[in-house]
Amino acid sequence: QVQLVESGGGLVQPGGSLRLSCAASGRTASAYVMGWFRQGAGLERQLVAAIAWSGESTYYTDAVKGRFTISRDNAKNTVYLQMNSLKPEDTAVYYCAATTRWLKLKVGDYNYWGQGTQVTVSS
């Protein structure tokens, strides 16, 4: 079992950047594929990016390709989401999640979740 805690959200202007962090405790994070999901107001929760156990593979949804970068530091049990060129449509609660399988895109495929961190992109 692993516990996940997100941080780094906030208010940013369009075109700005934020870096989200997800700290894992309990079982070592390297045992899991990690994903970042987001859920905008009135929308379904969707996978934004995922990274394999040692970072050997990554996945991005089309809407964030070229702007977001997922990475992990297994020595620190931490996963990051660097978000650049932010747009108002990126506004959402961002969740970190863990699964033991690659590549899973659905909410139900992830076993462990953080509490979420709000990202608001507005001028």
Steps between C-alpha positions, in 0.01 A plus 500: 500500500615852427383843616516794258509871576493765228633854526587793276162610374388862494389793289702583190450727202455359150839415354648441841650189659447283806667186627290250688657248735365171629672356805452129563533326834451145610602256231775634276377704205721307257259207530230702325413661172405856590242718333374854520127545445296817491135583551353829389169633629216283370740273312618143542837427652748427222858381473740778405835322518651176625851372562625144527680352799848633423393775262575289192168583342266796518153580373329835439150580394491701178384819671824536698764356265791739461394704806504258794780271614465215747806376686586303810778477755471158659773580752270772634179301444367798308330552164483838329287667238661805342230705332603774256303730270196455717158575357168580670373158391770340716311621806410195707571303812807289428533157660796269532423129474682167503449168325707186449432467127605684180331672315169561673288801410187459712429622851394150605838355406682701767506365853629793704418870486610825653260765626553731202640847451319788331653665193332816376614674182350846477596859436 
